[in-house]
PDB file of C-alpha atoms in Angstrom:
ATOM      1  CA  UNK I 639      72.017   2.485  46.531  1.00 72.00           C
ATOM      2  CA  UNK I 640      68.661   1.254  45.641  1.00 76.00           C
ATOM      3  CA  UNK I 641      69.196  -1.968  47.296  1.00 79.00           C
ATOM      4  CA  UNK I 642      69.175  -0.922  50.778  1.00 80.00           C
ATOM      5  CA  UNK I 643      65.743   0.947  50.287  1.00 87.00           C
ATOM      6  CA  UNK I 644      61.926  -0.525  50.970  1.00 88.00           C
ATOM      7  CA  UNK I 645      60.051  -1.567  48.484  1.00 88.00           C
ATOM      8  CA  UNK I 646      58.357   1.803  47.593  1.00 90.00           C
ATOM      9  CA  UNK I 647      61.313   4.117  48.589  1.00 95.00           C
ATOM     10  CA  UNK I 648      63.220   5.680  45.433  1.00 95.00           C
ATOM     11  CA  UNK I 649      66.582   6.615  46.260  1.00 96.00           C
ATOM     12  CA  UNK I 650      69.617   8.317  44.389  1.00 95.00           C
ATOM     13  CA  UNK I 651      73.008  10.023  44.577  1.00 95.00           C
ATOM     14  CA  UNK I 652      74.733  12.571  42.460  1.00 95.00           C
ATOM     15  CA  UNK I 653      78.285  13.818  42.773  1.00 96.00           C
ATOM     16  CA  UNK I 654      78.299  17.678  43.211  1.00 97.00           C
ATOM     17  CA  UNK I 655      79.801  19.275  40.265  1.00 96.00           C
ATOM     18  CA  UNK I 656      80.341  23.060  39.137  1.00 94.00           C
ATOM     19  CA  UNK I 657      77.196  24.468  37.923  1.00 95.00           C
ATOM     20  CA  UNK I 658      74.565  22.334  39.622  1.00 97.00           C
ATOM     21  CA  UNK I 659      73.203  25.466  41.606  1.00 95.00           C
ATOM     22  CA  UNK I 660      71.720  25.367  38.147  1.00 95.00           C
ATOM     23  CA  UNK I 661      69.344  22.894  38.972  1.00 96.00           C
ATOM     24  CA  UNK I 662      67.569  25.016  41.307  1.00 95.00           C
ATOM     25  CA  UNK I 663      63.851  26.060  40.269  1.00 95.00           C
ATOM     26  CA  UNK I 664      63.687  29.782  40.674  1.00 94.00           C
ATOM     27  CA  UNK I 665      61.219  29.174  43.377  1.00 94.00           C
ATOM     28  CA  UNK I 666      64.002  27.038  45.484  1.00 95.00           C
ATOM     29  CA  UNK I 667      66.503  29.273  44.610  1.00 92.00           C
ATOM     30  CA  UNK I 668      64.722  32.182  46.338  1.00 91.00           C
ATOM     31  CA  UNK I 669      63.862  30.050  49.276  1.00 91.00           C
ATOM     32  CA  UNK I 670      67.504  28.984  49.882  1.00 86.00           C
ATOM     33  CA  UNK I 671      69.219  32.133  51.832  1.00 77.00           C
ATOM     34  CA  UNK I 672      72.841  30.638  51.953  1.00 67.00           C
ATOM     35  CA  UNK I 673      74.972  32.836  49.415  1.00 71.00           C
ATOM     36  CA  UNK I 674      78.010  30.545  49.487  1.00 81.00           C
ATOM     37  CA  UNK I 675      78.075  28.814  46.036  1.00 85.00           C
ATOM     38  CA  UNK I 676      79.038  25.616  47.179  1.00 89.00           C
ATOM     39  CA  UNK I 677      76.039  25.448  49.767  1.00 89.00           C
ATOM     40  CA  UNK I 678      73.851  26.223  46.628  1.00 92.00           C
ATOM     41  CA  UNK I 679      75.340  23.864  44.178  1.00 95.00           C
ATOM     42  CA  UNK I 680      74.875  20.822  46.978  1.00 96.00           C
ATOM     43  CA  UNK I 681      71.048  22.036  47.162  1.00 95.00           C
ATOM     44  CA  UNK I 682      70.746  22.150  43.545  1.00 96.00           C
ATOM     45  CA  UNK I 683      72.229  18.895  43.107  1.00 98.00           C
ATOM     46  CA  UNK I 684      70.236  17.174  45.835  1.00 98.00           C
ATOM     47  CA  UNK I 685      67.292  18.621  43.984  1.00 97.00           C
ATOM     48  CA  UNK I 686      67.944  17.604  40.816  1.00 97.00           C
ATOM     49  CA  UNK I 687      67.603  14.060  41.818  1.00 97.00           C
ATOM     50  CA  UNK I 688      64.552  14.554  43.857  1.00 98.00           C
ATOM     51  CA  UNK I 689      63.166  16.049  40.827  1.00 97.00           C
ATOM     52  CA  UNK I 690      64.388  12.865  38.556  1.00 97.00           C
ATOM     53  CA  UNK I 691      62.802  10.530  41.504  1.00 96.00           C
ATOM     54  CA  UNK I 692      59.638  12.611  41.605  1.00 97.00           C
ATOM     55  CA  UNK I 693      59.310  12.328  37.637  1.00 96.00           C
ATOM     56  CA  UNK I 694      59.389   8.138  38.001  1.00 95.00           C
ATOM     57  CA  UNK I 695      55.879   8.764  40.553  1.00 93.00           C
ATOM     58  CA  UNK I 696      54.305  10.773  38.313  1.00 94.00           C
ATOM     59  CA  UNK I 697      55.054  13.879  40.108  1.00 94.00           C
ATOM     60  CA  UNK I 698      56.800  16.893  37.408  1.00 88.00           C
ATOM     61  CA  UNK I 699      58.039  20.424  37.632  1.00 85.00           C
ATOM     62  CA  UNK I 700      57.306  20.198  41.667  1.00 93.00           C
ATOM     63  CA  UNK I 701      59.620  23.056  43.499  1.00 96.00           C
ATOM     64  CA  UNK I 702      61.113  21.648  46.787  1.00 97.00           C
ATOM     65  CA  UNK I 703      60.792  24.662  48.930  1.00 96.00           C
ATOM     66  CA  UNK I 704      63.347  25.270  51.969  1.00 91.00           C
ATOM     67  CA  UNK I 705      61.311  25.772  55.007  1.00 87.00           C
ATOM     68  CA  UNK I 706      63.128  28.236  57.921  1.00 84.00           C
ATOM     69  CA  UNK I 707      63.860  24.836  59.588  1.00 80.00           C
ATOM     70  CA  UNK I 708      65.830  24.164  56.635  1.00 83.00           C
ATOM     71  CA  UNK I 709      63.627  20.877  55.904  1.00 88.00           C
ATOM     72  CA  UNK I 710      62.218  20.547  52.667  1.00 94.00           C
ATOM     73  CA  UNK I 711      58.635  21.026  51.240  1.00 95.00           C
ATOM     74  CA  UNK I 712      57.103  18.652  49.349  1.00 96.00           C
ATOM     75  CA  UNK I 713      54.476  17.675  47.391  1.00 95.00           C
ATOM     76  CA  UNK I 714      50.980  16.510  48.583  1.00 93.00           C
ATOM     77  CA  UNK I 715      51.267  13.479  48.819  1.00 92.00           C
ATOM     78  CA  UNK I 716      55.115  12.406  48.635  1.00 95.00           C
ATOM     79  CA  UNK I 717      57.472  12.448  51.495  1.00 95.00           C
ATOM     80  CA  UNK I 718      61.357  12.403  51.322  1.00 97.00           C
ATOM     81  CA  UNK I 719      64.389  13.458  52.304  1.00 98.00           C
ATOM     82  CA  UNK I 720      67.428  15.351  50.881  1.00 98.00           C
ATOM     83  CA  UNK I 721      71.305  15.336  52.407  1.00 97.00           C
ATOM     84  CA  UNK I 722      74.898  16.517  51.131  1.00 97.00           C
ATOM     85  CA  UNK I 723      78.300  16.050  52.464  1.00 96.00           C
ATOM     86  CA  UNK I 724      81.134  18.071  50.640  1.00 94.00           C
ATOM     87  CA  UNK I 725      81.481  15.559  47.504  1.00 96.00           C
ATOM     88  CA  UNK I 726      77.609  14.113  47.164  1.00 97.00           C
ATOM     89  CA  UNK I 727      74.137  14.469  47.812  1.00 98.00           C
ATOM     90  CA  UNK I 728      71.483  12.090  48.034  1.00 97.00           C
ATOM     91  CA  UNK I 729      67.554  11.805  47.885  1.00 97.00           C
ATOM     92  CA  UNK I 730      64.772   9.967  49.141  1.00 97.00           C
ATOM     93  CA  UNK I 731      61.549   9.871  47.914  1.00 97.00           C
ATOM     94  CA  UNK I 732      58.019   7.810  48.335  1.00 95.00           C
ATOM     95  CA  UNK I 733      54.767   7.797  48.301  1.00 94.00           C
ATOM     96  CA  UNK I 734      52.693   8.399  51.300  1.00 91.00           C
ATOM     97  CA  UNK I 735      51.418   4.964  52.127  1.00 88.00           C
ATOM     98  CA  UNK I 736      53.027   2.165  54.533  1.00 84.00           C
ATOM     99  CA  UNK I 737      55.831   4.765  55.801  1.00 91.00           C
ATOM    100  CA  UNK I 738      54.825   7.003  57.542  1.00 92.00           C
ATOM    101  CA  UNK I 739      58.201   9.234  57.479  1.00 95.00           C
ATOM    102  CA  UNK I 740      61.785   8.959  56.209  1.00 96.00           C
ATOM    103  CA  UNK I 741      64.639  10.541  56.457  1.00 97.00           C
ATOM    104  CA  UNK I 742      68.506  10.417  54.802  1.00 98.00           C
ATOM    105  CA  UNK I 743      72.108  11.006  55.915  1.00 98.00           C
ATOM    106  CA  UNK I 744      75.312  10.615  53.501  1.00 98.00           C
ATOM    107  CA  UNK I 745      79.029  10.829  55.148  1.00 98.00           C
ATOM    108  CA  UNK I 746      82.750  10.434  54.287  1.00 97.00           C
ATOM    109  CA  UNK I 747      83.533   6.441  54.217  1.00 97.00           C
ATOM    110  CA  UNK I 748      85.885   7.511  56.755  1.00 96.00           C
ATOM    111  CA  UNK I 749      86.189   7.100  60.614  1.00 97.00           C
ATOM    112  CA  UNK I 750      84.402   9.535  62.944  1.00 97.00           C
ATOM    113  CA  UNK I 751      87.186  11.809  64.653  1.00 97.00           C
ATOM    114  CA  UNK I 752      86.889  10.631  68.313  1.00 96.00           C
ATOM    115  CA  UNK I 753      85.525  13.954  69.628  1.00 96.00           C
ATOM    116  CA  UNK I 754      82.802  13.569  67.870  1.00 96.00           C
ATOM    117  CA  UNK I 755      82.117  10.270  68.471  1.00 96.00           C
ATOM    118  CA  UNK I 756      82.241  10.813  72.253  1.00 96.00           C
ATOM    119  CA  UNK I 757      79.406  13.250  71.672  1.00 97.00           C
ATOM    120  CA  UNK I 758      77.147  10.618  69.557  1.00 97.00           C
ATOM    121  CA  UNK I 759      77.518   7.799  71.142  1.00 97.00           C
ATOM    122  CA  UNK I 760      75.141   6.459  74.307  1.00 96.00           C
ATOM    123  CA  UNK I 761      75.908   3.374  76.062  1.00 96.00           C
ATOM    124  CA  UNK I 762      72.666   1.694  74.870  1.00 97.00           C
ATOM    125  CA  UNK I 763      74.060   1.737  71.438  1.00 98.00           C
ATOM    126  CA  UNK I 764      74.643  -1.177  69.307  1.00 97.00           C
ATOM    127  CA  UNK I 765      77.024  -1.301  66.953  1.00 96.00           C
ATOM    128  CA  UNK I 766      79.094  -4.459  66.918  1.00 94.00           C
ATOM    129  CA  UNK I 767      77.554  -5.434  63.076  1.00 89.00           C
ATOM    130  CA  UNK I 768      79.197  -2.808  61.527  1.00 93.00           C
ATOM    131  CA  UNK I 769      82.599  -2.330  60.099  1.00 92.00           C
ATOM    132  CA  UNK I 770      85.018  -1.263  63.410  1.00 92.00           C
ATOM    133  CA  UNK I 771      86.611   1.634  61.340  1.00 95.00           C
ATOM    134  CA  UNK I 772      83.491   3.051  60.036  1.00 97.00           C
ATOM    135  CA  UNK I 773      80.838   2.292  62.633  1.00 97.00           C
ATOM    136  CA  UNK I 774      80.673   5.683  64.676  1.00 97.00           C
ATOM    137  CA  UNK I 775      80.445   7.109  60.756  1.00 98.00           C
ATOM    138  CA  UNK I 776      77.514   4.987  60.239  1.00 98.00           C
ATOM    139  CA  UNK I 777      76.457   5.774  63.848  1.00 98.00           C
ATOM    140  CA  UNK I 778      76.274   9.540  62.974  1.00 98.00           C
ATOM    141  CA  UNK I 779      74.657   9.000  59.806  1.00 98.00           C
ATOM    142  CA  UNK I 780      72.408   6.879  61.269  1.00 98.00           C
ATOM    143  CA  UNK I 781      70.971   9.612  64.227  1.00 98.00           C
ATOM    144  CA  UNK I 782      71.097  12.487  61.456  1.00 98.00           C
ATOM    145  CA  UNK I 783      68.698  10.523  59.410  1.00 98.00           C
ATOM    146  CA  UNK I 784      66.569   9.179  61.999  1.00 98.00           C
ATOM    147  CA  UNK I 785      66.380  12.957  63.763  1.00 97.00           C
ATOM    148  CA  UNK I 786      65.115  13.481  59.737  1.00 96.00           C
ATOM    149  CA  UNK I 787      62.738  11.125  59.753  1.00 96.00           C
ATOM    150  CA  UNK I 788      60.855  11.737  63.295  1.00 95.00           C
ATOM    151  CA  UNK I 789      60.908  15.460  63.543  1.00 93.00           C
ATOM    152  CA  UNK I 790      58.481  16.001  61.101  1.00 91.00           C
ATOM    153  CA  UNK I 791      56.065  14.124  62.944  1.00 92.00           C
ATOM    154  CA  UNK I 792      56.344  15.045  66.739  1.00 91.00           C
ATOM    155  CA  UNK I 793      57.895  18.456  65.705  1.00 90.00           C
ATOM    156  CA  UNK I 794      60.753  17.924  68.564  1.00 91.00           C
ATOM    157  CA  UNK I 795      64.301  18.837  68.402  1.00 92.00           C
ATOM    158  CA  UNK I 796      66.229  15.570  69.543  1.00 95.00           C
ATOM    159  CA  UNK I 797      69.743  15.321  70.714  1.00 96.00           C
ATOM    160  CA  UNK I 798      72.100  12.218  69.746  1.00 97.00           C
ATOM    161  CA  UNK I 799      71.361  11.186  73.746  1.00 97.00           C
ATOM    162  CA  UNK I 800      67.926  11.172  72.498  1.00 98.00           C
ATOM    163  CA  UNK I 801      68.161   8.120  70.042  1.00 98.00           C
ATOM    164  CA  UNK I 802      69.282   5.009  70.766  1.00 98.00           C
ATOM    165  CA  UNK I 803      70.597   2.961  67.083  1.00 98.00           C
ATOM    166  CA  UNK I 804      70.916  -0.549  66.975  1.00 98.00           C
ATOM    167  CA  UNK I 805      73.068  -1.162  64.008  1.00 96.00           C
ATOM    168  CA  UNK I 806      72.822  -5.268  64.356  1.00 94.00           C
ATOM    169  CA  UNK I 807      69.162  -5.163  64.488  1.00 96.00           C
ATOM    170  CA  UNK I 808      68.759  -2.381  61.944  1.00 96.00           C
ATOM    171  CA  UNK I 809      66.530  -0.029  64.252  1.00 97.00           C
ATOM    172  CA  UNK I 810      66.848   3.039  66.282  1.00 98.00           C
ATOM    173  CA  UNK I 811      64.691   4.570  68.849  1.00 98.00           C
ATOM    174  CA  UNK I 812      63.703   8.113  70.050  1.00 97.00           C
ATOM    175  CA  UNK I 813      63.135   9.198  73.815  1.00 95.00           C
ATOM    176  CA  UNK I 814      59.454   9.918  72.189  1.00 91.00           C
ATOM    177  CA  UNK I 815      58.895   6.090  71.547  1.00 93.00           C
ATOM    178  CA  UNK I 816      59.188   6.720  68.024  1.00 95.00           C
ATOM    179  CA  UNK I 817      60.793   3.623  66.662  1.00 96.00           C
ATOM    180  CA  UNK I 818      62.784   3.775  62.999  1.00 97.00           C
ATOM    181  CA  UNK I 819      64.173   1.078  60.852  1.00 96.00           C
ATOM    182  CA  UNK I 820      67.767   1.717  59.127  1.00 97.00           C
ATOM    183  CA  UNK I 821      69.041   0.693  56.136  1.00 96.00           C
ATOM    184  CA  UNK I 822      72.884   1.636  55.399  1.00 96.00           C
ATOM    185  CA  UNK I 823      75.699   1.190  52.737  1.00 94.00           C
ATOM    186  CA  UNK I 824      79.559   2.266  52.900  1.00 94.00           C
ATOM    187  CA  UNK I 825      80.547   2.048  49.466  1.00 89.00           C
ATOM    188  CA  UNK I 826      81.282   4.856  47.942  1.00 89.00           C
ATOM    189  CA  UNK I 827      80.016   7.099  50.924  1.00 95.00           C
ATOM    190  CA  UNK I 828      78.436   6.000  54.349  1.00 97.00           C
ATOM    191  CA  UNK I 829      74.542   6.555  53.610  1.00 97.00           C
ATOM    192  CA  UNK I 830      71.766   5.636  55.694  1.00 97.00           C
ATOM    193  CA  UNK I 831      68.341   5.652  54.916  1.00 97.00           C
ATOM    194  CA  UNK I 832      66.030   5.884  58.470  1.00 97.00           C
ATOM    195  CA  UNK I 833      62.007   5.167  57.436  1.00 96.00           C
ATOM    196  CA  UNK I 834      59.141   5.309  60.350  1.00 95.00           C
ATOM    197  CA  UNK I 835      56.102   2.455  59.555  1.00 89.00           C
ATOM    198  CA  UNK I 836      52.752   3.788  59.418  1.00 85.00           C
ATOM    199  CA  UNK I 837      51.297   2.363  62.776  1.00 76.00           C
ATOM    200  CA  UNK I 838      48.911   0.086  61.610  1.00 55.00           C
ATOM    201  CA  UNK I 839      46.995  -0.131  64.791  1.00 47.00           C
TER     202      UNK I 839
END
């Protein structure tokens, strides 16, 4: 996992078990309104890790707040990302600095039922790098995280129509000119980390 992140980015996984709603400061917990356990236990395990990655910048006993968006809150200074699928969650966390934004996805290592992928896919993507069964998987992953990553800084809801991914060249582009870089793995799940530069001009 850590190899397909920046150098700055801190990145983990966690396999959802019984009890990690646990996890969840009592300030999270009150700003998390979904009652089903197992949506609770994903956002307590997601936020254990942050909290573990947060710890190795110096950062303790921060509460990652839920926003009415559903995006998390973090603290001054940091920027990252959180994301579940049934099985694991993930985190993403770094410093503000060189990247300006970032955002994760995690999916099923398994094909993308062809519905689905009819709805994600634009004829301006690329995706001939990537494995044949699993690239619409990685496709998806690819425009959740990206969607992630740019939203917080143009404040725009996006469509999958509205990125364009690039899976050879490891990039992916919005309809707002905002232009990501990707970094994936398969193995054990499909993650993929999308991270904005800070424009250096």
């Amino acid at each position: 996992m850590a190899a397909i992140a920046p150098s700055g980015v801190r990145i983990g996984c966690r396999l959802i078990g019984e009890g990690d709603e646990a996890h969840l400061l009592p300030g999270e917990a009150h700003s998390i309104p979904a009652r089903q356990p197992g949506m609770r236990r994903a956002s307590g395990a997601a936020r254990w890790i942050a909290h573990g990655l947060l710890a190795e910048l110096g950062v303790g006993d921060a509460a990652i707040l839920r926003t009415p968006s559903g995006a998390p809150v973090w603290p001054e200074g940091i920027m990252g990302s959180l994301a579940h699928d049934d099985d694991m969650a993930v985190a993403a966390v770094a410093p503000v600095g060189d990247i300006a934004s970032l955002g994760i996805d995690v999916e099923p290592a398994q094909p993308l039922p062809d519905d689905i992928l009819a709805l994600v896919t634009t004829p301006a993507d690329r995706t001939d790098a990537a494995d044949r069964h699993l690239a619409g998987r990685i496709l998806f992953a690819a425009k959740e995280a990206v969607y992630k990553a740019v939203y917080p800084l143009d404040r725009e809801v996006l469509g999958y129509e509205d990125i364009t991914v690039d899976l050879n060249a490891g990039r992916a582009t919005t309809k707002t000119g905002r232009k990501a870089r990707l970094a994936y793995c398969v193995v054990p799940r499909v993650v993929v980390l999308a991270f904005i530069e800070k424009d250096r001009g």
